[in-house]
mmCIF file of C-alpha atoms in Angstrom:
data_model
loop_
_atom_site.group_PDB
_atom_site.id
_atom_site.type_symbol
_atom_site.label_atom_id
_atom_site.label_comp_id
_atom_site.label_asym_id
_atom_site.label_seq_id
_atom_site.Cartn_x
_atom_site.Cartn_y
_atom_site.Cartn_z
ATOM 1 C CA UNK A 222 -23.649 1.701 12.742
ATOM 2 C CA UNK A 223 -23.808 5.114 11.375
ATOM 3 C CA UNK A 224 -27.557 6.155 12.704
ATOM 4 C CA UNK A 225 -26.326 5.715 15.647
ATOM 5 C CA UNK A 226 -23.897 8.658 15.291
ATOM 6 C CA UNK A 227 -25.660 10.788 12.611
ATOM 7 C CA UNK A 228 -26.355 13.705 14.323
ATOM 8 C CA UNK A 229 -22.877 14.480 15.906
ATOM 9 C CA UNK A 230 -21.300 13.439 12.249
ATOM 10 C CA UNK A 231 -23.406 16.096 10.687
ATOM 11 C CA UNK A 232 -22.555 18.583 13.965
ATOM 12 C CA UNK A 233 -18.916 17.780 12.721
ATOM 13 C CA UNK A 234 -19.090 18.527 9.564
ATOM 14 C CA UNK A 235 -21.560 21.407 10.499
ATOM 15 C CA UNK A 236 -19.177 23.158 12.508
ATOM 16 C CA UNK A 237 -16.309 23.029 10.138
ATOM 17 C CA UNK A 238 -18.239 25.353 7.800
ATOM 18 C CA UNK A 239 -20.119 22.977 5.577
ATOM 19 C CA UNK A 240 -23.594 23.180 4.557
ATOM 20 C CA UNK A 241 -24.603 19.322 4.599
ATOM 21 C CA UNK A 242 -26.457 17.276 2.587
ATOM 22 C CA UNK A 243 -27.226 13.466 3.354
ATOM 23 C CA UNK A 244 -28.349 11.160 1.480
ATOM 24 C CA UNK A 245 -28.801 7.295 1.901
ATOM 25 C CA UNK A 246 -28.294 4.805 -0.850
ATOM 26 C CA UNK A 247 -31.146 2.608 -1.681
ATOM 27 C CA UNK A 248 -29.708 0.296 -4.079
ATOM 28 C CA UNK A 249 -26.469 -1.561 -5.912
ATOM 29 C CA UNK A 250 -24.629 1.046 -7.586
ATOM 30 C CA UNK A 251 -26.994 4.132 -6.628
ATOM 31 C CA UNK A 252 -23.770 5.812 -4.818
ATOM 32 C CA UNK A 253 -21.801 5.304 -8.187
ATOM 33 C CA UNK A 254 -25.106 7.180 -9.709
ATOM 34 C CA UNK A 255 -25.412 9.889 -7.018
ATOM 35 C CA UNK A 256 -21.115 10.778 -7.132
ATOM 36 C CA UNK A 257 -21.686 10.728 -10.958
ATOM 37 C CA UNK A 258 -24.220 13.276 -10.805
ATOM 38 C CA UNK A 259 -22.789 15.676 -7.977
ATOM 39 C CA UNK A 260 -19.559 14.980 -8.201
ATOM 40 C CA UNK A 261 -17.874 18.165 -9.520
ATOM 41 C CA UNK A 262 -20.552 20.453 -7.792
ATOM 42 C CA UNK A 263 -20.075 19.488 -4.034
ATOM 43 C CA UNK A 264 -16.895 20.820 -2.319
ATOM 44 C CA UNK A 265 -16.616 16.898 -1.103
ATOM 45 C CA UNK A 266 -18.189 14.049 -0.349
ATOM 46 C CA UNK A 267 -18.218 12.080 2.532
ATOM 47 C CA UNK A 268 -18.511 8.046 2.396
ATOM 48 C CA UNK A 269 -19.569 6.009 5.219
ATOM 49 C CA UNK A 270 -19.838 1.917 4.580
ATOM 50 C CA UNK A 271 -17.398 -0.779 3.267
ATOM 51 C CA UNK A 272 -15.000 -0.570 1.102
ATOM 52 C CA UNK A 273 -17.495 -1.571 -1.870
ATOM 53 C CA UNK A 274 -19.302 1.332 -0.742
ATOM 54 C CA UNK A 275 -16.222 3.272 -1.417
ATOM 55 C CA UNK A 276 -15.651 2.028 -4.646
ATOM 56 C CA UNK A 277 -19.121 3.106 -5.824
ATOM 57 C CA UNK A 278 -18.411 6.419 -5.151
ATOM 58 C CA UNK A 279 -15.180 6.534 -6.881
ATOM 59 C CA UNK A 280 -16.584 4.722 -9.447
ATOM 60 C CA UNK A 281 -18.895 7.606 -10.022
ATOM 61 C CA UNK A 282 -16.258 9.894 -9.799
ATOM 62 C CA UNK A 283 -13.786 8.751 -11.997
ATOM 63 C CA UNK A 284 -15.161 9.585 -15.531
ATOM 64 C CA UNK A 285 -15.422 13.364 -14.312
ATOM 65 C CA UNK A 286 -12.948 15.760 -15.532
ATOM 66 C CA UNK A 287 -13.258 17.870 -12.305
ATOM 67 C CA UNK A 288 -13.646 15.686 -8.723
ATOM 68 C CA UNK A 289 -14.253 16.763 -5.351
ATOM 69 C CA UNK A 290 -12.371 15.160 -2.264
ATOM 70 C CA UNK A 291 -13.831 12.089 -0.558
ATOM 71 C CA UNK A 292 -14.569 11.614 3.076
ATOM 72 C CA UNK A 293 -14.274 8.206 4.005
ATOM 73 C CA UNK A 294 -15.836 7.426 7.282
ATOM 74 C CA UNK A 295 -15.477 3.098 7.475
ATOM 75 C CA UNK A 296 -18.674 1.296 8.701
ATOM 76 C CA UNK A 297 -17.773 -2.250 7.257
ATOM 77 C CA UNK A 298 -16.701 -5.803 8.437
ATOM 78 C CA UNK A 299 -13.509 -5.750 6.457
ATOM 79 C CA UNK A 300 -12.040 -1.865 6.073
ATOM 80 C CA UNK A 301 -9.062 -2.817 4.278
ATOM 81 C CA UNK A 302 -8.914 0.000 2.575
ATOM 82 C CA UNK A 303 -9.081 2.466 5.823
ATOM 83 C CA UNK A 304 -6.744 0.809 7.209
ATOM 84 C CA UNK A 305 -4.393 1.337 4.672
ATOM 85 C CA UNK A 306 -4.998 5.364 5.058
ATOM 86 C CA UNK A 307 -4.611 4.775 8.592
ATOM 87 C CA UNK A 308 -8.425 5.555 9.267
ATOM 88 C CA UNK A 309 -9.482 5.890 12.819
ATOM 89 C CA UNK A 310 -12.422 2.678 13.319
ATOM 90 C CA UNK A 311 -14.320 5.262 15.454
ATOM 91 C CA UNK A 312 -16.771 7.120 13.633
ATOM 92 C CA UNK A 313 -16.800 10.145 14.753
ATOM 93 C CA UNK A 314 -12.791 10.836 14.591
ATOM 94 C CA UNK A 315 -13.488 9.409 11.422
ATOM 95 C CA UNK A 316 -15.964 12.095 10.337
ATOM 96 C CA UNK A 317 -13.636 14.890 11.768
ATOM 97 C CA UNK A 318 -10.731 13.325 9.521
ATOM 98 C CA UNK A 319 -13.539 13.796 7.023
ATOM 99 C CA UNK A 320 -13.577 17.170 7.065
ATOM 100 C CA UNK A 321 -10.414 19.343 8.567
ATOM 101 C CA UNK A 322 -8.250 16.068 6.988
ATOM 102 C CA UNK A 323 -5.628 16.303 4.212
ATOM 103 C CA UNK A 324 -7.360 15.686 0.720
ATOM 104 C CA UNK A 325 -4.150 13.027 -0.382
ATOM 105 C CA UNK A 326 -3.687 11.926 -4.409
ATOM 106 C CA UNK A 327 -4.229 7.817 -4.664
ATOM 107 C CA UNK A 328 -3.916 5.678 -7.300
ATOM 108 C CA UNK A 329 -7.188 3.855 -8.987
ATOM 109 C CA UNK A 330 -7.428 0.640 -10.827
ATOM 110 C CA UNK A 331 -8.552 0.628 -13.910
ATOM 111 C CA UNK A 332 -10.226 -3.338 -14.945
ATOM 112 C CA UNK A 333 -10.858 -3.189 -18.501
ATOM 113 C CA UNK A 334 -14.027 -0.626 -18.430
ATOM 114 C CA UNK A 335 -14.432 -0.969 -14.495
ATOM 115 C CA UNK A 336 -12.641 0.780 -11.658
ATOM 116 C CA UNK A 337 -11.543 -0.364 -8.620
ATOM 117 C CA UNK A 338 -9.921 1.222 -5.371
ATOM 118 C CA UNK A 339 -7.729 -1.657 -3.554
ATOM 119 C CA UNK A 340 -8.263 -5.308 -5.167
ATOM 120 C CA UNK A 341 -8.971 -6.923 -7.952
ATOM 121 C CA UNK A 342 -8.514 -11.031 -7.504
ATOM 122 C CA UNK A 343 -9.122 -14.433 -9.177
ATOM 123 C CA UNK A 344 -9.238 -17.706 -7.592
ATOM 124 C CA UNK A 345 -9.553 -19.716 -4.598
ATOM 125 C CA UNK A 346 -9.189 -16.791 -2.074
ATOM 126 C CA UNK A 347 -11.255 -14.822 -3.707
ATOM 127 C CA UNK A 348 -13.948 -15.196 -1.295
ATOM 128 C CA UNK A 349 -12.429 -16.619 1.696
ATOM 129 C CA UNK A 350 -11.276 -12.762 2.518
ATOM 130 C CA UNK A 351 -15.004 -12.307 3.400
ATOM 131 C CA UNK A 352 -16.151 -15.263 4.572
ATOM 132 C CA UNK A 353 -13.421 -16.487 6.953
ATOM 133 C CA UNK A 354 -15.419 -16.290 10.619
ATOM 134 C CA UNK A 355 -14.037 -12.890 12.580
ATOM 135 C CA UNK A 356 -13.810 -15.165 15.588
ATOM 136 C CA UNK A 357 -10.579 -17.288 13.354
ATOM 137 C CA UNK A 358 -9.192 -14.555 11.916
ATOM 138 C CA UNK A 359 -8.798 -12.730 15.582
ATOM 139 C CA UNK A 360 -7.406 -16.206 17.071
ATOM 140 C CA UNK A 361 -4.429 -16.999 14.043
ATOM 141 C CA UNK A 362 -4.392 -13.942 12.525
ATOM 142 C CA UNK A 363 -3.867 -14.151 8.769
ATOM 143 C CA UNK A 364 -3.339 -17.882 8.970
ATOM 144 C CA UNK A 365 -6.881 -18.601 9.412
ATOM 145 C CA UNK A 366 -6.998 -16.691 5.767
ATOM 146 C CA UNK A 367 -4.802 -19.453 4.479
ATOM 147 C CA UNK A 368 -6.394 -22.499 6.446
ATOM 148 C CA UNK A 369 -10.132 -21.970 5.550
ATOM 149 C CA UNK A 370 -9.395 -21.394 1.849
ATOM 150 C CA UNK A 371 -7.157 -24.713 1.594
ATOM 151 C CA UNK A 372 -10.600 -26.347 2.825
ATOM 152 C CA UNK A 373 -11.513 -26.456 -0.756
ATOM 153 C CA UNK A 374 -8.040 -27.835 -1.860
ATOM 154 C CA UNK A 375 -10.124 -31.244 -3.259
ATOM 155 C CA UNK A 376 -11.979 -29.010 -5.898
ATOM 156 C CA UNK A 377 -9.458 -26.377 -6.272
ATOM 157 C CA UNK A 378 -9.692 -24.818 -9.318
ATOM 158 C CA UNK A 379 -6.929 -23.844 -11.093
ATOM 159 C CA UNK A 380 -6.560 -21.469 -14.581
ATOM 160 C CA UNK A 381 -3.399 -21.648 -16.897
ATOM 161 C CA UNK A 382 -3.035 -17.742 -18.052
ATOM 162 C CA UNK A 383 -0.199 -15.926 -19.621
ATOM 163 C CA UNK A 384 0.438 -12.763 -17.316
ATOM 164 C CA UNK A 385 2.599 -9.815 -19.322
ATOM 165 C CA UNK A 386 4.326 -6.820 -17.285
ATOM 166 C CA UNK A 387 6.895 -4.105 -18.279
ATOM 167 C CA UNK A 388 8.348 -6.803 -20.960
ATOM 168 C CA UNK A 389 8.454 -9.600 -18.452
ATOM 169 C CA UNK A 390 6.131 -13.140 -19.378
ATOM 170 C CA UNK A 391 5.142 -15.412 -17.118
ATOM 171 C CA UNK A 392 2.582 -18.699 -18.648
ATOM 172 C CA UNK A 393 1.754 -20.990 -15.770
ATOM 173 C CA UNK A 394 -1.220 -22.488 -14.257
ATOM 174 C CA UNK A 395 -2.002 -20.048 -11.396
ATOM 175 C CA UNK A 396 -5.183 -21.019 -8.343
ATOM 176 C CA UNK A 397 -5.140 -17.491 -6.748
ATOM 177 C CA UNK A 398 -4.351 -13.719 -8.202
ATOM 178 C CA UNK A 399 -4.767 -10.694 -7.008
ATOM 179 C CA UNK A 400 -3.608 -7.101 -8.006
ATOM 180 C CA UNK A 401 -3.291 -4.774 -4.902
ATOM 181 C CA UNK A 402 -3.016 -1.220 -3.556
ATOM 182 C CA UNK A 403 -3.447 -2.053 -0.245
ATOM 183 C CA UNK A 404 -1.713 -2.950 3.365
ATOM 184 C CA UNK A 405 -4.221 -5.948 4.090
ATOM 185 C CA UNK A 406 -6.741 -7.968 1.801
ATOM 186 C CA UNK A 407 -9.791 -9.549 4.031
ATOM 187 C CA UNK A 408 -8.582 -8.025 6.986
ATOM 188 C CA UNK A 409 -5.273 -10.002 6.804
ATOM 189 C CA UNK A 410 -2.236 -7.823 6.858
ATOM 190 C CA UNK A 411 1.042 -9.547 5.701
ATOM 191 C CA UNK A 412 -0.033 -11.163 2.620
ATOM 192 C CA UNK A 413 1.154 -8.712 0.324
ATOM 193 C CA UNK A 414 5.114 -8.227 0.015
ATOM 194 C CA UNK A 415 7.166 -5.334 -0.433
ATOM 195 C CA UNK A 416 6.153 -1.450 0.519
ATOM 196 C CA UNK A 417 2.692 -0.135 -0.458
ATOM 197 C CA UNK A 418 2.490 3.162 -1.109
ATOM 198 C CA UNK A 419 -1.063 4.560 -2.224
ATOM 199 C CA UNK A 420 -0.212 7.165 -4.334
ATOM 200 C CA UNK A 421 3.004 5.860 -6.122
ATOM 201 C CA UNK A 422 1.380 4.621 -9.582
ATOM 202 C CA UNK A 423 2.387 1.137 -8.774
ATOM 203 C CA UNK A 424 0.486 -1.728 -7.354
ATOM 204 C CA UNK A 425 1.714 -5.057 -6.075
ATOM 205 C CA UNK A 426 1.126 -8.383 -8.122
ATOM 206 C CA UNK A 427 0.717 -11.631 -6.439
ATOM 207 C CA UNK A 428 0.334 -14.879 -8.357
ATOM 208 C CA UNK A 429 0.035 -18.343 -6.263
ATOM 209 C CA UNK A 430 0.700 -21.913 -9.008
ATOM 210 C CA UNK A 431 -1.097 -24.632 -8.717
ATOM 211 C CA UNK A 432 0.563 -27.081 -6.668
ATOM 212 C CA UNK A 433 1.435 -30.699 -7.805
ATOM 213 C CA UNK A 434 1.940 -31.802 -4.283
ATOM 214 C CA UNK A 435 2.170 -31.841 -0.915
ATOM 215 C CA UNK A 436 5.864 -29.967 -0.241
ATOM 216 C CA UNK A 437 4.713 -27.234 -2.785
ATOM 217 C CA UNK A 438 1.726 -26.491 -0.977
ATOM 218 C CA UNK A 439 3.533 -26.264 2.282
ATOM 219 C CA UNK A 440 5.962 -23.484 0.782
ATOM 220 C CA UNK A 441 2.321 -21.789 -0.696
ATOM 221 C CA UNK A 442 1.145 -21.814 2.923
ATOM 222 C CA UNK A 443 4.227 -20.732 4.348
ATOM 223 C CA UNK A 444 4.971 -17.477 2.341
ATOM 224 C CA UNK A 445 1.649 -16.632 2.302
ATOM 225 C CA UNK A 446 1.883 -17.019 6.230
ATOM 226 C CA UNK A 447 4.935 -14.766 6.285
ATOM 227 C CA UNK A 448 7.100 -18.037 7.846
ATOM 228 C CA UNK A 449 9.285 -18.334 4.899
ATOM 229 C CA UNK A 450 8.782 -16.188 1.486
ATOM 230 C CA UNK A 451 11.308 -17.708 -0.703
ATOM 231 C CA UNK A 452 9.428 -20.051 -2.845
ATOM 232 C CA UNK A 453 9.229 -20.103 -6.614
ATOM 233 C CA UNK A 454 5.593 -21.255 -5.994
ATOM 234 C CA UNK A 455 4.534 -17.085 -5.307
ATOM 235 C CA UNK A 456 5.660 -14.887 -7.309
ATOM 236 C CA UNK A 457 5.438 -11.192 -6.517
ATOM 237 C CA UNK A 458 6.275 -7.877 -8.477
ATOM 238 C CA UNK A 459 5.286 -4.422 -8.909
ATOM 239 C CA UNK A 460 3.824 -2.642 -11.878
ATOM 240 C CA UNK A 461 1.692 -0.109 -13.254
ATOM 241 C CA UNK A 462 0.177 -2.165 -16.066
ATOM 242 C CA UNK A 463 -0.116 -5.590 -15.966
ATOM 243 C CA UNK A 464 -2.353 -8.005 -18.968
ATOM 244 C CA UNK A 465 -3.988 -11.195 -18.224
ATOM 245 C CA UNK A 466 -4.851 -13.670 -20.953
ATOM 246 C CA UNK A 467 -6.379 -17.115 -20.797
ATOM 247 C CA UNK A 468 -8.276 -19.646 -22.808
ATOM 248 C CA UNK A 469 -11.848 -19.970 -20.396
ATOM 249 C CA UNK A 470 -13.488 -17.463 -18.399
ATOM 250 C CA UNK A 471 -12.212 -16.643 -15.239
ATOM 251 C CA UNK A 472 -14.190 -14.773 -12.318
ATOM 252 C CA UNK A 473 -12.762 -11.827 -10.678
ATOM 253 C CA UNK A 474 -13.748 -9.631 -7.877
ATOM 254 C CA UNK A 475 -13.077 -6.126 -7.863
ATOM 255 C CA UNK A 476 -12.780 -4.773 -3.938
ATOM 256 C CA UNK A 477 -14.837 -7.856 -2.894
ATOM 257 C CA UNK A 478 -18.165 -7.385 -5.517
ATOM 258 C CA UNK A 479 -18.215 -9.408 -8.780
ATOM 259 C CA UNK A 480 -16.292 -7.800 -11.484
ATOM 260 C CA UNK A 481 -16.913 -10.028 -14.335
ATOM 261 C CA UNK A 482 -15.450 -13.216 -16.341
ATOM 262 C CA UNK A 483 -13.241 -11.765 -18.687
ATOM 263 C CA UNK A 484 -10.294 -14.395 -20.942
ATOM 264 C CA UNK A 485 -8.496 -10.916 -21.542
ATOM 265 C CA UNK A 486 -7.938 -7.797 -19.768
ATOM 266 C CA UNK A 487 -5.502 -5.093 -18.969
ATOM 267 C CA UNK A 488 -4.939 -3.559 -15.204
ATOM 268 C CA UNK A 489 -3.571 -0.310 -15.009
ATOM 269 C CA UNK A 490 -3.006 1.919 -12.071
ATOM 270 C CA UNK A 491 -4.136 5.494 -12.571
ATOM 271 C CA UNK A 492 -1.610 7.321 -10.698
ATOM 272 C CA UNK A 493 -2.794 10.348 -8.138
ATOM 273 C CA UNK A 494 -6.978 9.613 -9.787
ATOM 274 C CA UNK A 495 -8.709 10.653 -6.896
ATOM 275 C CA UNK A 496 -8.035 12.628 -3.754
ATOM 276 C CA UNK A 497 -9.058 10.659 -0.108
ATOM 277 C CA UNK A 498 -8.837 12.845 3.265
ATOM 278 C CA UNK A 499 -6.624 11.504 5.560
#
């Protein structure tokens, strides 16, 4: 908890020449406010929450022409997204990464109007990642990711979408999505496939069909378990834009917070957006 550790943060930052300025949030969306609003004044901004916290504040930040660096000091259950910038979990190396760290180009998400930082998912996962009990996760590892969200395989809900990227088509009836620029999603590295690289204008796709039965679920569950990836069942690909259409609504979550039930919308990585210190 960062009260805890306030005062030596703010000795940190102190005694790396900055004149500090704190300020707590007080309500949804007040850091995207407060980033919006200060933005391009302050020499940088420092961050200390969950990775919805962080998205706020590059939220903020990302309709400004000039941005300062963000400080990203992780103080949630999840930290996906520090882990991915190799983040230290203690706060105050954190804070001194903070400040004498290397401001570092990454890509943003752009969701329709919205922004987002590291994920931006549909379907029955969706909210497993943050739900799944600590306690599993640190006994199976990202198995236990797989296992509680196949709990709800009786009312699994599935949504037939056409998905369009760099002249490619795909139309199939799809139960989980996600678009990713990220090592781990709820904590659970291994799930995504291929190299991630932050700042590279790409992100990773992954798109999970509906099964019809019990041998295509067991290849689902195995590739997402890392025990055998070769299954037409998951597909996986890298892109910079990537269009989803469908005939209903579908919910989506955009770095774990609700980001809307859109039957069209366009995902584009905005190469090099912001600049995180690492």
């Amino acid at each position: 908890m960062i009260k805890v550790h306030l005062s030596d943060i703010i000795e940190i930052m102190v005694s790396a020449g900055y004149e500090v300025t704190v300020y707590p949030t007080q309500r949804p969306k007040d850091a995207t406010e407060k980033s919006s609003e200060y933005g391009s004044e302050f020499d940088r901004i420092v961050v200390s929450g969950g990775d919805g916290t962080l998205d706020e504040v590059v939220s903020g930040l990302m309709p400004l022409e000039k941005k300062c660096p963000v400080g990203y000091i992780p103080a949630g259950s999840t930290n996906d997204y520090a882990s991915s910038l190799g983040l230290e979990s203690d706060m105050k190396k954190a804070a001194d990464t903070a400040v004498n760290g290397t401001p570092t180009p990454v890509d943003v998400g752009k969701f329709g109007d919205a922004y987002f930082v590291y994920v931006a998912a549909f379907g029955i996962f969706t909210e497993t990642s943050y739900t799944t009990s600590q306690q599993l996760k640190n006994v199976l590892g990202h198995a236990a990711y797989i296992l509680s969200a196949f709990k709800q395989l009786r009312d699994i809900p599935s949504y037939r979408m056409q998905v369009e990227y760099d002249g490619n088509v795909l139309y199939d009836e799809f139960i989980y999505g996600m678009v990713t620029n990220t090592v781990s999603v709820g904590g659970m590295k291994g799930l995504i496939s291929g190299e991630v690289d932050l700042g590279d204008g790409l992100f990773e796709v992954t798109l999970v069909r509906m099964p019809k039965n019990p041998i295509e679920l067991s290849q689902i569950v195995s590739s997402l378990t890392g025990v055998d990836t070769e299954t037409d069942m998951v597909t996986s690909f890298q892109t910079s834009r990537v269009k989803f259409t469908a005939a209903e609504e579908i919910p989506w979550t955009l770095d774990g917070e609700y980001g809307g039930k859109p039957t069209e919308v366009e995902i584009r990585a905005i190469h090099g957006a912001v600049r995180i210190v690492s």
